[in-house]
Amino acid sequence: MRLVVLASGRGSNLQAILEANRRGELDVDIVAVFSDRADAPALAIARAAGIAADALDASAFATRAAFDAELLRRVAACSPDLVVLAGYMRIIDPAVLAPWVGRMLNIHPSLLPKYPGLHTHRRALAAGDHEHGASVHFVTAELDGGPVVARVALPIHAHDDAVTLAARLLPLEHRLYVGVIALAGTGRLRWREGMPQLDGQALSTPLVHDGQSSFIGADA
Ligand code: NHR
Ligand code: GAR
């Protein structure tokens, strides 16, 4: 499976994907990494791994849609089977996105449908939630609103702040994303008729990841 990764920042999810691939937990061909930020550490991580890495400067485009069209033109030139958003921070224009629906995943740091958008850790704490987590979903026009494939949850501790919570969640995110990409890479997870399918059955309830190495329940 040919994979393209889009990332805006630190790149720890990208790094986790690369390491899982090296360990053989994944068997994907990471063909390119693109960013909307030339200074994204994710680009350096990609280059250090010998992966083509490029940034596009949004200020050089007249409109958001023009930027997205050029970005996805370049992505398309890599012929990916799957595009993975890994800390990608720019909303993609729905019309430009349309042909990619079903071939693009995102990891979002909340238990969707709770807290789409930004500042999820802060919002979960402010709401007094006892549980937080991350979700992997197919990217659709609706921001963080596409079908959720899988989630991982963790308890919120009394003394947590946004920093401690994000730090405890991050390694779980990495394992969740690797787990979902593995399902896609082996062909078990597919997009059929506007819905995710697992092993040929509509995935009507998200899978639950144990935060270690496997999915619980849902037979995956
Ligand atoms: N694009 C579409 N069409 N649909 C989705 O579900 C998307 C998407 C692009 C990115 C990731 C998402 C997340 O996991 C994602 C999902 C950026 C913003 C945002 O508000 C919100 C959600 C996500 C990514 N971005 C601001 C913008 O104007 C910029 C914020 C910033 O640079 O700090 O694009 O959270
Ligand atoms: C991750 O926590 C990811 O869930 C979140 O940003 C971090 C990226 O870290 N994504 C979003 O907030 C998307 N808007 P990374 O760059 O180290 O992978």
Tab-separated table of C-alpha atoms and ligand atoms in Angstrom:
chain	number	residue	atom	x	y	z
A	1	MET	CA	0.000	0.000	0.000
A	2	ARG	CA	1.297	3.414	-1.025
A	3	LEU	CA	0.896	5.999	1.722
A	4	VAL	CA	1.190	9.783	1.655
A	5	VAL	CA	1.316	11.640	4.980
A	6	LEU	CA	0.237	15.256	5.519
A	7	ALA	CA	1.628	16.911	8.653
A	8	SER	CA	1.934	20.457	9.960
A	9	GLY	CA	4.104	20.066	13.035
A	10	ARG	CA	6.103	17.860	15.309
A	11	GLY	CA	5.582	14.633	13.381
A	12	SER	CA	5.432	12.146	16.247
A	13	ASN	CA	2.607	10.248	14.548
A	14	LEU	CA	4.651	10.119	11.342
A	15	GLN	CA	7.606	8.851	13.380
A	16	ALA	CA	5.441	6.167	14.967
A	17	ILE	CA	4.271	5.020	11.522
A	18	LEU	CA	7.864	4.868	10.273
A	19	GLU	CA	9.012	2.896	13.304
A	20	ALA	CA	6.105	0.453	13.091
A	21	ASN	CA	6.979	-0.079	9.445
A	22	ARG	CA	10.609	-0.773	10.334
A	23	ARG	CA	9.533	-3.230	13.015
A	24	GLY	CA	7.279	-4.988	10.508
A	25	GLU	CA	4.065	-4.144	12.358
A	26	LEU	CA	3.123	-2.296	9.212
A	27	ASP	CA	4.041	-3.075	5.650
A	28	VAL	CA	3.419	0.154	3.775
A	29	ASP	CA	5.348	2.212	1.277
A	30	ILE	CA	5.504	5.787	2.589
A	31	VAL	CA	5.996	7.606	-0.690
A	32	ALA	CA	5.905	11.251	0.398
A	33	VAL	CA	5.207	13.687	3.206
A	34	PHE	CA	3.681	17.093	2.510
A	35	SER	CA	3.244	20.023	4.842
A	36	ASP	CA	1.709	23.472	4.876
A	37	ARG	CA	4.700	24.603	6.960
A	38	ALA	CA	8.249	24.627	5.626
A	39	ASP	CA	9.603	24.495	9.204
A	40	ALA	CA	7.547	21.470	10.294
A	41	PRO	CA	9.791	18.989	12.164
A	42	ALA	CA	7.750	16.274	10.400
A	43	LEU	CA	9.527	17.176	7.137
A	44	ALA	CA	12.950	16.662	8.731
A	45	ILE	CA	11.817	13.321	10.146
A	46	ALA	CA	10.713	12.247	6.656
A	47	ARG	CA	13.938	13.368	4.996
A	48	ALA	CA	16.048	11.625	7.626
A	49	ALA	CA	14.177	8.448	6.678
A	50	GLY	CA	14.873	9.033	2.981
A	51	ILE	CA	11.292	9.984	2.172
A	52	ALA	CA	10.454	12.792	-0.270
A	53	ALA	CA	9.194	15.731	1.778
A	54	ASP	CA	7.822	19.043	0.549
A	55	ALA	CA	6.075	22.099	1.915
A	56	LEU	CA	3.620	24.389	0.186
A	57	ASP	CA	3.289	27.980	1.325
A	58	ALA	CA	-0.356	28.938	1.672
A	59	SER	CA	0.436	32.639	1.391
A	60	ALA	CA	1.500	32.027	-2.209
A	61	PHE	CA	-2.063	31.050	-3.160
A	62	ALA	CA	-4.977	33.429	-3.706
A	63	THR	CA	-7.539	31.176	-2.057
A	64	ARG	CA	-7.736	28.250	0.336
A	65	ALA	CA	-9.197	26.126	-2.466
A	66	ALA	CA	-6.282	26.984	-4.774
A	67	PHE	CA	-3.802	25.867	-2.107
A	68	ASP	CA	-5.700	22.640	-1.485
A	69	ALA	CA	-5.994	21.936	-5.222
A	70	GLU	CA	-2.220	22.253	-5.690
A	71	LEU	CA	-1.500	20.206	-2.571
A	72	LEU	CA	-3.775	17.373	-3.656
A	73	ARG	CA	-2.471	17.586	-7.234
A	74	ARG	CA	0.963	16.843	-5.828
A	75	VAL	CA	-0.432	14.114	-3.600
A	76	ALA	CA	-2.179	12.560	-6.615
A	77	ALA	CA	1.130	12.565	-8.523
A	78	CYS	CA	2.371	10.092	-5.872
A	79	SER	CA	-0.515	7.680	-6.659
A	80	PRO	CA	-1.241	6.888	-3.020
A	81	ASP	CA	-3.732	4.235	-1.974
A	82	LEU	CA	-4.207	6.074	1.304
A	83	VAL	CA	-3.533	9.610	2.569
A	84	VAL	CA	-2.952	9.983	6.278
A	85	LEU	CA	-3.367	13.290	8.122
A	86	ALA	CA	-0.963	13.285	11.070
A	87	GLY	CA	-1.260	16.577	12.897
A	88	TYR	CA	-2.315	18.340	9.710
A	89	MET	CA	-3.784	21.662	10.805
A	90	ARG	CA	-5.472	23.117	7.694
A	91	ILE	CA	-9.082	22.516	6.845
A	92	ILE	CA	-9.329	21.088	3.314
A	93	ASP	CA	-11.788	22.657	0.891
A	94	PRO	CA	-14.751	20.269	0.465
A	95	ALA	CA	-14.810	20.451	-3.351
A	96	VAL	CA	-11.081	19.698	-3.585
A	97	LEU	CA	-11.411	16.945	-1.000
A	98	ALA	CA	-14.364	15.218	-2.703
A	99	PRO	CA	-12.396	12.780	-4.913
A	100	TRP	CA	-10.339	11.699	-1.869
A	101	VAL	CA	-13.210	10.802	0.409
A	102	GLY	CA	-12.721	7.170	1.400
A	103	ARG	CA	-8.971	7.334	0.821
A	104	MET	CA	-8.012	9.796	3.559
A	105	LEU	CA	-7.761	9.202	7.321
A	106	ASN	CA	-7.239	11.645	10.190
A	107	ILE	CA	-6.350	11.162	13.831
A	108	HIS	CA	-8.176	13.581	16.065
A	109	PRO	CA	-7.387	14.012	19.765
A	110	SER	CA	-10.867	13.537	21.214
A	111	LEU	CA	-13.518	10.871	21.596
A	112	LEU	CA	-15.494	11.971	18.536
A	113	PRO	CA	-18.244	13.084	18.136
A	114	LYS	CA	-17.114	15.076	21.174
A	115	TYR	CA	-14.940	18.114	20.514
A	116	PRO	CA	-14.398	18.387	16.782
A	117	GLY	CA	-12.013	21.213	15.858
A	118	LEU	CA	-9.246	22.639	18.021
A	119	HIS	CA	-8.195	22.700	21.726
A	120	THR	CA	-9.720	19.324	22.481
A	121	HIS	CA	-7.752	18.604	25.686
A	122	ARG	CA	-8.673	21.946	27.174
A	123	ARG	CA	-12.327	21.455	26.237
A	124	ALA	CA	-12.539	17.968	27.745
A	125	LEU	CA	-11.055	19.291	31.012
A	126	ALA	CA	-13.333	22.336	31.041
A	127	ALA	CA	-16.354	20.074	30.598
A	128	GLY	CA	-15.315	18.038	33.652
A	129	ASP	CA	-15.051	14.847	31.598
A	130	HIS	CA	-13.647	11.787	33.344
A	131	GLU	CA	-12.512	10.240	30.094
A	132	HIS	CA	-10.681	11.515	27.027
A	133	GLY	CA	-9.125	9.897	23.999
A	134	ALA	CA	-8.412	9.953	20.304
A	135	SER	CA	-10.320	8.880	17.215
A	136	VAL	CA	-9.308	7.857	13.719
A	137	HIS	CA	-11.884	8.827	11.134
A	138	PHE	CA	-12.291	8.987	7.389
A	139	VAL	CA	-11.990	12.604	6.274
A	140	THR	CA	-15.148	14.063	4.761
A	141	ALA	CA	-16.359	17.598	4.068
A	142	GLU	CA	-17.695	17.814	7.610
A	143	LEU	CA	-14.798	18.831	9.862
A	144	ASP	CA	-13.880	15.871	12.087
A	145	GLY	CA	-17.324	14.518	11.202
A	146	GLY	CA	-16.476	11.611	8.901
A	147	PRO	CA	-17.140	8.014	9.991
A	148	VAL	CA	-15.011	7.012	12.980
A	149	VAL	CA	-13.054	3.796	12.422
A	150	ALA	CA	-11.548	3.362	15.873
A	151	ARG	CA	-10.949	5.054	19.195
A	152	VAL	CA	-8.720	4.815	22.213
A	153	ALA	CA	-9.765	6.152	25.614
A	154	LEU	CA	-7.902	7.122	28.771
A	155	PRO	CA	-9.035	8.330	32.188
A	156	ILE	CA	-8.647	11.992	33.100
A	157	HIS	CA	-6.864	12.381	36.420
A	158	ALA	CA	-7.847	14.990	39.006
A	159	HIS	CA	-4.633	16.956	38.559
A	160	ASP	CA	-4.457	16.743	34.772
A	161	ASP	CA	-3.964	19.854	32.706
A	162	ALA	CA	-3.963	20.078	28.916
A	163	VAL	CA	-0.238	19.353	28.809
A	164	THR	CA	-0.239	16.235	31.004
A	165	LEU	CA	-3.354	14.915	29.309
A	166	ALA	CA	-1.948	15.412	25.802
A	167	ALA	CA	1.312	13.766	26.864
A	168	ARG	CA	-0.442	10.676	28.244
A	169	LEU	CA	-2.669	10.418	25.180
A	170	LEU	CA	0.082	10.743	22.581
A	171	PRO	CA	1.577	7.227	22.822
A	172	LEU	CA	-1.933	5.786	22.697
A	173	GLU	CA	-2.615	7.822	19.561
A	174	HIS	CA	0.483	6.394	17.950
A	175	ARG	CA	-0.587	2.793	18.600
A	176	LEU	CA	-4.156	3.490	17.516
A	177	TYR	CA	-3.077	5.056	14.236
A	178	VAL	CA	-0.611	2.256	13.474
A	179	GLY	CA	-3.361	-0.265	14.222
A	180	VAL	CA	-5.849	1.368	11.864
A	181	ILE	CA	-3.289	1.847	9.088
A	182	ALA	CA	-2.422	-1.844	9.421
A	183	LEU	CA	-6.100	-2.721	8.927
A	184	ALA	CA	-6.172	-0.589	5.779
A	185	GLY	CA	-2.839	-1.934	4.560
A	186	THR	CA	-3.956	-5.536	4.804
A	187	GLY	CA	-7.189	-4.705	2.968
A	188	ARG	CA	-9.408	-5.520	5.953
A	189	LEU	CA	-10.574	-1.903	6.262
A	190	ARG	CA	-12.170	-0.525	3.106
A	191	TRP	CA	-14.485	2.238	2.016
A	192	ARG	CA	-17.590	0.949	0.272
A	193	GLU	CA	-20.663	2.911	-0.767
A	194	GLY	CA	-19.896	5.846	1.478
A	195	MET	CA	-19.181	3.716	4.570
A	196	PRO	CA	-16.199	2.053	6.205
A	197	GLN	CA	-16.201	-1.713	6.022
A	198	LEU	CA	-14.223	-4.165	8.124
A	199	ASP	CA	-13.823	-7.658	6.695
A	200	GLY	CA	-16.645	-6.955	4.259
A	201	GLN	CA	-19.140	-5.852	6.931
A	202	ALA	CA	-20.293	-2.273	7.431
A	203	LEU	CA	-18.475	-0.802	10.410
A	204	SER	CA	-21.436	0.725	12.188
A	205	THR	CA	-19.689	1.058	15.579
A	206	PRO	CA	-16.106	2.264	15.901
A	207	LEU	CA	-13.473	-0.258	16.918
A	208	VAL	CA	-11.970	0.213	20.371
A	209	HIS	CA	-8.199	0.060	20.690
A	210	ASP	CA	-6.631	-1.059	23.968
A	211	GLY	CA	-3.849	1.527	23.751
A	212	GLN	CA	-1.282	-1.240	23.492
A	213	SER	CA	-1.295	-3.408	20.421
A	214	SER	CA	-4.789	-4.604	19.685
A	215	PHE	CA	-8.407	-3.804	19.165
A	216	ILE	CA	-10.847	-5.018	21.802
A	217	GLY	CA	-14.237	-6.425	20.974
A	218	ALA	CA	-15.375	-6.024	17.395
A	219	ASP	CA	-13.198	-9.025	16.477
A	220	ALA	CA	-10.261	-7.098	15.062
B	1	NHR	N1	-10.530	18.896	6.224
B	1	NHR	C1	-11.759	18.441	6.016
B	1	NHR	N2	-12.401	18.853	4.909
B	1	NHR	N3	-12.394	17.606	6.864
B	1	NHR	C2	-11.782	17.200	7.984
B	1	NHR	O1	-12.419	16.386	8.796
B	1	NHR	C3	-10.472	17.668	8.286
B	1	NHR	C4	-9.867	18.532	7.360
B	1	NHR	C5	-8.591	19.031	7.604
B	1	NHR	C6	-7.928	18.709	8.783
B	1	NHR	C7	-7.837	17.614	11.018
B	1	NHR	C8	-8.609	18.314	12.151
B	1	NHR	C9	-8.260	17.757	13.524
B	1	NHR	O2	-7.995	16.550	13.659
B	1	NHR	C10	-8.534	17.879	9.715
B	1	NHR	C11	-9.791	17.338	9.462
B	1	NHR	C12	-7.522	21.883	11.544
B	1	NHR	C13	-8.579	22.594	12.074
B	1	NHR	C14	-8.602	24.100	12.010
B	1	NHR	O3	-9.477	24.745	12.562
B	1	NHR	C15	-9.628	21.904	12.644
B	1	NHR	C16	-9.622	20.519	12.654
B	1	NHR	C17	-8.557	19.814	12.114
B	1	NHR	C18	-7.509	20.496	11.563
B	1	NHR	N4	-7.642	24.713	11.302
B	1	NHR	C19	-7.531	26.156	11.095
B	1	NHR	C20	-7.856	26.499	9.629
B	1	NHR	O4	-8.287	27.651	9.424
B	1	NHR	C21	-6.125	26.633	11.368
B	1	NHR	C22	-5.721	26.385	12.771
B	1	NHR	C23	-4.230	26.588	13.003
B	1	NHR	O5	-3.433	26.727	12.054
B	1	NHR	O6	-3.842	26.563	14.165
B	1	NHR	O7	-7.619	25.677	8.736
B	1	NHR	O8	-8.316	18.486	14.534
B	2	GAR	C1	-1.660	14.872	17.684
B	2	GAR	O1	-2.014	14.874	19.037
B	2	GAR	C2	-2.886	14.833	16.812
B	2	GAR	O2	-3.920	14.054	17.335
B	2	GAR	C3	-3.277	16.268	16.815
B	2	GAR	O3	-2.095	17.010	16.821
B	2	GAR	C4	-1.030	16.219	17.330
B	2	GAR	C5	-0.002	16.086	16.247
B	2	GAR	O4	1.165	15.547	16.773
B	2	GAR	N1	-4.030	16.596	15.645
B	2	GAR	C6	-4.765	17.661	15.566
B	2	GAR	O5	-4.965	18.406	16.499
B	2	GAR	C7	-5.320	17.913	14.187
B	2	GAR	N2	-5.934	19.177	14.152
B	2	GAR	P1	2.349	15.054	15.836
B	2	GAR	O6	2.673	16.185	14.872
B	2	GAR	O7	3.470	14.830	16.792
B	2	GAR	O8	1.924	13.817	15.124
